[in-house]
Amino acid sequence: VFETQQSPIPAAPIPGVTGTLDTTIQSEQQPQTEESQPPTLDGFCPVSLHEALSSGDFANAWQEGDHKIAIKHRSCIYWLRDEDQAQKFMANPDQYAATLSGFDLVTFVREGVLVPGKREFGFLREGRLFLFSSEKNKAHFAANHNEFVAELKAILQQRVAQETRAPANATR
């Protein structure tokens, strides 16, 4: 499994959020090893998905990735279809990765809890892939996209500000 260089902000970049956040938002999930961690998007290739949806080729959006071509990015494992797709992903992983590392943005903004999103409740908006834990949360996001993104930006900016004020030798 290859790993990308990660900035410490725990989500694909959100426009308007700058700085770094040197903390990890903890999930309610049990920690998993790379061997037991299921691939994000159920093993479908994020590059193929992004390219197909961006071009309107919905019939070819879901291309299975190859478990032998796996890349870990922001604690998510992505399977890529081939070496060409892997190179594209490595060149700009945040373009293809699920926002907020695939966690449900609605639950995070409303409750401060990270709940894994599911591929079947995926939503593509302005070139960003969002995953939700339920159809209800997906619908809430679709109806209030700008508000949820603005709230997420505010949360992340607040965490960045808190982190930059924290003493360098503070324990976490």
PDB file of C-alpha atoms in Angstrom:
ATOM      1  CA  VAL A   1       0.000   0.000   0.000  1.00  0.00           C
ATOM      2  CA  PHE A   2       1.472   3.339  -1.055  1.00  0.00           C
ATOM      3  CA  GLU A   3       0.860   6.365   1.154  1.00  0.00           C
ATOM      4  CA  THR A   4       0.428   9.913  -0.021  1.00  0.00           C
ATOM      5  CA  GLN A   5       2.026  12.862   1.706  1.00  0.00           C
ATOM      6  CA  GLN A   6      -0.710  14.228   3.914  1.00  0.00           C
ATOM      7  CA  SER A   7      -1.342  17.662   5.234  1.00  0.00           C
ATOM      8  CA  PRO A   8      -2.677  17.333   8.753  1.00  0.00           C
ATOM      9  CA  ILE A   9      -6.177  18.688   8.014  1.00  0.00           C
ATOM     10  CA  PRO A  10      -8.306  15.529   8.229  1.00  0.00           C
ATOM     11  CA  ALA A  11     -10.378  16.099   5.106  1.00  0.00           C
ATOM     12  CA  ALA A  12      -9.973  16.787   1.453  1.00  0.00           C
ATOM     13  CA  PRO A  13      -9.394  20.521   1.248  1.00  0.00           C
ATOM     14  CA  ILE A  14     -12.353  22.787   1.625  1.00  0.00           C
ATOM     15  CA  PRO A  15     -11.982  26.079  -0.251  1.00  0.00           C
ATOM     16  CA  GLY A  16     -11.404  28.921   2.178  1.00  0.00           C
ATOM     17  CA  VAL A  17      -9.732  26.831   4.906  1.00  0.00           C
ATOM     18  CA  THR A  18      -6.051  27.617   5.273  1.00  0.00           C
ATOM     19  CA  GLY A  19      -3.379  26.581   7.722  1.00  0.00           C
ATOM     20  CA  THR A  20      -2.625  23.218   9.190  1.00  0.00           C
ATOM     21  CA  LEU A  21      -4.293  21.237  11.898  1.00  0.00           C
ATOM     22  CA  ASP A  22      -1.909  18.932  13.690  1.00  0.00           C
ATOM     23  CA  THR A  23      -4.517  16.776  15.372  1.00  0.00           C
ATOM     24  CA  THR A  24      -6.492  13.762  14.357  1.00  0.00           C
ATOM     25  CA  ILE A  25     -10.249  13.826  14.732  1.00  0.00           C
ATOM     26  CA  GLN A  26     -11.126  10.590  16.449  1.00  0.00           C
ATOM     27  CA  SER A  27     -13.729   8.274  15.030  1.00  0.00           C
ATOM     28  CA  GLU A  28     -16.159   6.155  17.009  1.00  0.00           C
ATOM     29  CA  GLN A  29     -14.937   3.185  14.975  1.00  0.00           C
ATOM     30  CA  GLN A  30     -12.517   0.609  16.291  1.00  0.00           C
ATOM     31  CA  PRO A  31      -9.012   1.062  14.866  1.00  0.00           C
ATOM     32  CA  GLN A  32      -8.304  -1.172  11.913  1.00  0.00           C
ATOM     33  CA  THR A  33      -5.081  -2.489  10.495  1.00  0.00           C
ATOM     34  CA  GLU A  34      -4.329  -1.980   6.823  1.00  0.00           C
ATOM     35  CA  GLU A  35      -4.974  -5.685   6.300  1.00  0.00           C
ATOM     36  CA  SER A  36      -8.481  -5.511   7.792  1.00  0.00           C
ATOM     37  CA  GLN A  37      -9.478  -2.022   6.670  1.00  0.00           C
ATOM     38  CA  PRO A  38     -11.979  -2.164   3.833  1.00  0.00           C
ATOM     39  CA  PRO A  39     -11.228   0.053   0.869  1.00  0.00           C
ATOM     40  CA  THR A  40     -13.014   3.374   0.571  1.00  0.00           C
ATOM     41  CA  LEU A  41     -15.762   3.366  -2.101  1.00  0.00           C
ATOM     42  CA  ASP A  42     -16.045  -0.408  -1.642  1.00  0.00           C
ATOM     43  CA  GLY A  43     -12.990  -0.861  -3.834  1.00  0.00           C
ATOM     44  CA  PHE A  44     -14.201   1.155  -6.803  1.00  0.00           C
ATOM     45  CA  CYS A  45     -11.635   3.440  -8.444  1.00  0.00           C
ATOM     46  CA  PRO A  46     -12.009   7.107  -7.376  1.00  0.00           C
ATOM     47  CA  VAL A  47     -10.206   8.400 -10.477  1.00  0.00           C
ATOM     48  CA  SER A  48     -12.521   6.518 -12.841  1.00  0.00           C
ATOM     49  CA  LEU A  49     -15.503   7.781 -10.861  1.00  0.00           C
ATOM     50  CA  HIS A  50     -14.364  11.406 -10.938  1.00  0.00           C
ATOM     51  CA  GLU A  51     -13.458  11.351 -14.631  1.00  0.00           C
ATOM     52  CA  ALA A  52     -16.687   9.637 -15.699  1.00  0.00           C
ATOM     53  CA  LEU A  53     -18.958  11.899 -13.660  1.00  0.00           C
ATOM     54  CA  SER A  54     -17.061  15.024 -14.714  1.00  0.00           C
ATOM     55  CA  SER A  55     -17.551  14.115 -18.373  1.00  0.00           C
ATOM     56  CA  GLY A  56     -21.171  12.989 -17.970  1.00  0.00           C
ATOM     57  CA  ASP A  57     -20.295   9.351 -18.740  1.00  0.00           C
ATOM     58  CA  PHE A  58     -22.495   7.928 -15.975  1.00  0.00           C
ATOM     59  CA  ALA A  59     -22.517   4.422 -17.470  1.00  0.00           C
ATOM     60  CA  ASN A  60     -18.779   4.030 -16.788  1.00  0.00           C
ATOM     61  CA  ALA A  61     -18.589   5.736 -13.407  1.00  0.00           C
ATOM     62  CA  TRP A  62     -18.171   2.634 -11.253  1.00  0.00           C
ATOM     63  CA  GLN A  63     -15.008   0.823 -12.324  1.00  0.00           C
ATOM     64  CA  GLU A  64     -13.612  -1.741  -9.924  1.00  0.00           C
ATOM     65  CA  GLY A  65     -10.180  -0.988  -8.534  1.00  0.00           C
ATOM     66  CA  ASP A  66      -7.386  -3.517  -8.192  1.00  0.00           C
ATOM     67  CA  HIS A  67      -6.488  -4.444  -4.612  1.00  0.00           C
ATOM     68  CA  LYS A  68      -2.868  -4.766  -5.747  1.00  0.00           C
ATOM     69  CA  ILE A  69      -2.849  -1.063  -6.694  1.00  0.00           C
ATOM     70  CA  ALA A  70      -3.818   0.441  -3.342  1.00  0.00           C
ATOM     71  CA  ILE A  71      -2.995   3.919  -2.087  1.00  0.00           C
ATOM     72  CA  LYS A  72      -3.542   5.129   1.453  1.00  0.00           C
ATOM     73  CA  HIS A  73      -4.503   8.784   1.716  1.00  0.00           C
ATOM     74  CA  ARG A  74      -5.738  10.524   4.891  1.00  0.00           C
ATOM     75  CA  SER A  75      -6.255   7.140   6.569  1.00  0.00           C
ATOM     76  CA  CYS A  76      -8.420   5.849   3.683  1.00  0.00           C
ATOM     77  CA  ILE A  77      -7.364   3.070   1.348  1.00  0.00           C
ATOM     78  CA  TYR A  78      -8.279   3.550  -2.298  1.00  0.00           C
ATOM     79  CA  TRP A  79      -8.015   0.848  -4.944  1.00  0.00           C
ATOM     80  CA  LEU A  80      -7.094   2.134  -8.381  1.00  0.00           C
ATOM     81  CA  ARG A  81      -8.028   0.490 -11.668  1.00  0.00           C
ATOM     82  CA  ASP A  82      -4.554   0.601 -13.218  1.00  0.00           C
ATOM     83  CA  GLU A  83      -1.149   2.268 -12.953  1.00  0.00           C
ATOM     84  CA  ASP A  84      -2.287   5.263 -15.034  1.00  0.00           C
ATOM     85  CA  GLN A  85      -5.134   5.926 -12.586  1.00  0.00           C
ATOM     86  CA  ALA A  86      -2.730   5.455  -9.664  1.00  0.00           C
ATOM     87  CA  GLN A  87      -0.380   8.091 -11.094  1.00  0.00           C
ATOM     88  CA  LYS A  88      -3.268  10.533 -11.519  1.00  0.00           C
ATOM     89  CA  PHE A  89      -4.388   9.902  -7.945  1.00  0.00           C
ATOM     90  CA  MET A  90      -0.882  10.332  -6.531  1.00  0.00           C
ATOM     91  CA  ALA A  91      -0.430  13.604  -8.435  1.00  0.00           C
ATOM     92  CA  ASN A  92      -3.517  15.169  -6.810  1.00  0.00           C
ATOM     93  CA  PRO A  93      -5.151  12.820  -4.291  1.00  0.00           C
ATOM     94  CA  ASP A  94      -7.501  15.402  -2.799  1.00  0.00           C
ATOM     95  CA  GLN A  95      -9.109  15.910  -6.201  1.00  0.00           C
ATOM     96  CA  TYR A  96     -10.273  12.295  -6.155  1.00  0.00           C
ATOM     97  CA  ALA A  97     -10.563  11.432  -2.441  1.00  0.00           C
ATOM     98  CA  ALA A  98     -13.820  11.575  -0.532  1.00  0.00           C
ATOM     99  CA  THR A  99     -14.309  14.819   1.409  1.00  0.00           C
ATOM    100  CA  LEU A 100     -13.807  14.519   5.170  1.00  0.00           C
ATOM    101  CA  SER A 101     -12.096  11.170   4.554  1.00  0.00           C
ATOM    102  CA  GLY A 102     -15.446   9.629   3.654  1.00  0.00           C
ATOM    103  CA  PHE A 103     -17.154  10.476   6.940  1.00  0.00           C
ATOM    104  CA  ASP A 104     -20.705  11.806   6.959  1.00  0.00           C
ATOM    105  CA  LEU A 105     -20.364  15.600   6.852  1.00  0.00           C
ATOM    106  CA  VAL A 106     -23.918  16.204   8.106  1.00  0.00           C
ATOM    107  CA  THR A 107     -23.419  14.119  11.252  1.00  0.00           C
ATOM    108  CA  PHE A 108     -20.033  15.699  11.867  1.00  0.00           C
ATOM    109  CA  VAL A 109     -21.340  19.265  11.551  1.00  0.00           C
ATOM    110  CA  ARG A 110     -24.474  18.622  13.604  1.00  0.00           C
ATOM    111  CA  GLU A 111     -23.124  16.308  16.300  1.00  0.00           C
ATOM    112  CA  GLY A 112     -19.332  16.529  16.154  1.00  0.00           C
ATOM    113  CA  VAL A 113     -19.158  12.772  15.605  1.00  0.00           C
ATOM    114  CA  LEU A 114     -17.434  10.986  12.756  1.00  0.00           C
ATOM    115  CA  VAL A 115     -19.678   8.342  11.241  1.00  0.00           C
ATOM    116  CA  PRO A 116     -18.480   6.523   8.122  1.00  0.00           C
ATOM    117  CA  GLY A 117     -20.318   7.418   4.936  1.00  0.00           C
ATOM    118  CA  LYS A 118     -21.429   4.779   2.469  1.00  0.00           C
ATOM    119  CA  ARG A 119     -20.927   4.633  -1.262  1.00  0.00           C
ATOM    120  CA  GLU A 120     -24.643   4.124  -1.875  1.00  0.00           C
ATOM    121  CA  PHE A 121     -25.273   7.510  -0.259  1.00  0.00           C
ATOM    122  CA  GLY A 122     -22.604   9.337  -2.259  1.00  0.00           C
ATOM    123  CA  PHE A 123     -23.098  12.804  -3.669  1.00  0.00           C
ATOM    124  CA  LEU A 124     -20.938  14.689  -6.154  1.00  0.00           C
ATOM    125  CA  ARG A 125     -21.097  18.470  -5.865  1.00  0.00           C
ATOM    126  CA  GLU A 126     -18.785  20.961  -7.559  1.00  0.00           C
ATOM    127  CA  GLY A 127     -16.267  18.220  -8.296  1.00  0.00           C
ATOM    128  CA  ARG A 128     -16.129  17.000  -4.672  1.00  0.00           C
ATOM    129  CA  LEU A 129     -17.275  13.583  -3.540  1.00  0.00           C
ATOM    130  CA  PHE A 130     -19.271  13.460  -0.297  1.00  0.00           C
ATOM    131  CA  LEU A 131     -20.370  10.233   1.415  1.00  0.00           C
ATOM    132  CA  PHE A 132     -23.247  10.022   3.893  1.00  0.00           C
ATOM    133  CA  SER A 133     -24.438   7.392   6.337  1.00  0.00           C
ATOM    134  CA  SER A 134     -28.082   7.654   5.279  1.00  0.00           C
ATOM    135  CA  GLU A 135     -30.345   8.843   2.499  1.00  0.00           C
ATOM    136  CA  LYS A 136     -31.788  11.366   4.965  1.00  0.00           C
ATOM    137  CA  ASN A 137     -28.390  13.004   5.556  1.00  0.00           C
ATOM    138  CA  LYS A 138     -27.663  12.993   1.843  1.00  0.00           C
ATOM    139  CA  ALA A 139     -30.972  14.782   1.206  1.00  0.00           C
ATOM    140  CA  HIS A 140     -30.261  17.323   3.989  1.00  0.00           C
ATOM    141  CA  PHE A 141     -26.889  18.053   2.438  1.00  0.00           C
ATOM    142  CA  ALA A 142     -28.308  18.340  -1.082  1.00  0.00           C
ATOM    143  CA  ALA A 143     -30.896  20.849   0.117  1.00  0.00           C
ATOM    144  CA  ASN A 144     -28.431  22.839   2.231  1.00  0.00           C
ATOM    145  CA  HIS A 145     -25.059  22.281   0.577  1.00  0.00           C
ATOM    146  CA  ASN A 146     -23.709  25.815   1.034  1.00  0.00           C
ATOM    147  CA  GLU A 147     -24.669  25.975   4.707  1.00  0.00           C
ATOM    148  CA  PHE A 148     -23.055  22.626   5.548  1.00  0.00           C
ATOM    149  CA  VAL A 149     -19.840  23.471   3.688  1.00  0.00           C
ATOM    150  CA  ALA A 150     -19.713  26.880   5.418  1.00  0.00           C
ATOM    151  CA  GLU A 151     -20.181  25.214   8.824  1.00  0.00           C
ATOM    152  CA  LEU A 152     -17.473  22.663   8.067  1.00  0.00           C
ATOM    153  CA  LYS A 153     -15.110  25.471   7.031  1.00  0.00           C
ATOM    154  CA  ALA A 154     -15.823  27.284  10.292  1.00  0.00           C
ATOM    155  CA  ILE A 155     -15.199  24.141  12.365  1.00  0.00           C
ATOM    156  CA  LEU A 156     -11.927  23.410  10.611  1.00  0.00           C
ATOM    157  CA  GLN A 157     -10.762  27.026  10.818  1.00  0.00           C
ATOM    158  CA  GLN A 158     -11.541  27.042  14.543  1.00  0.00           C
ATOM    159  CA  ARG A 159      -9.523  23.864  15.030  1.00  0.00           C
ATOM    160  CA  VAL A 160      -6.633  25.285  13.021  1.00  0.00           C
ATOM    161  CA  ALA A 161      -6.704  28.444  15.136  1.00  0.00           C
ATOM    162  CA  GLN A 162      -6.787  26.415  18.363  1.00  0.00           C
ATOM    163  CA  GLU A 163      -3.896  24.286  17.184  1.00  0.00           C
ATOM    164  CA  THR A 164      -1.745  27.242  16.235  1.00  0.00           C
ATOM    165  CA  ARG A 165      -2.331  28.768  19.708  1.00  0.00           C
ATOM    166  CA  ALA A 166      -1.470  25.539  21.531  1.00  0.00           C
ATOM    167  CA  PRO A 167       2.015  25.403  23.105  1.00  0.00           C
ATOM    168  CA  ALA A 168       4.472  23.393  21.040  1.00  0.00           C
ATOM    169  CA  ASN A 169       5.185  21.001  23.916  1.00  0.00           C
ATOM    170  CA  ALA A 170       1.526  20.327  24.768  1.00  0.00           C
ATOM    171  CA  THR A 171       0.502  16.695  24.851  1.00  0.00           C
ATOM    172  CA  ARG A 172      -2.488  15.463  22.961  1.00  0.00           C
TER     173      ARG A 172
END
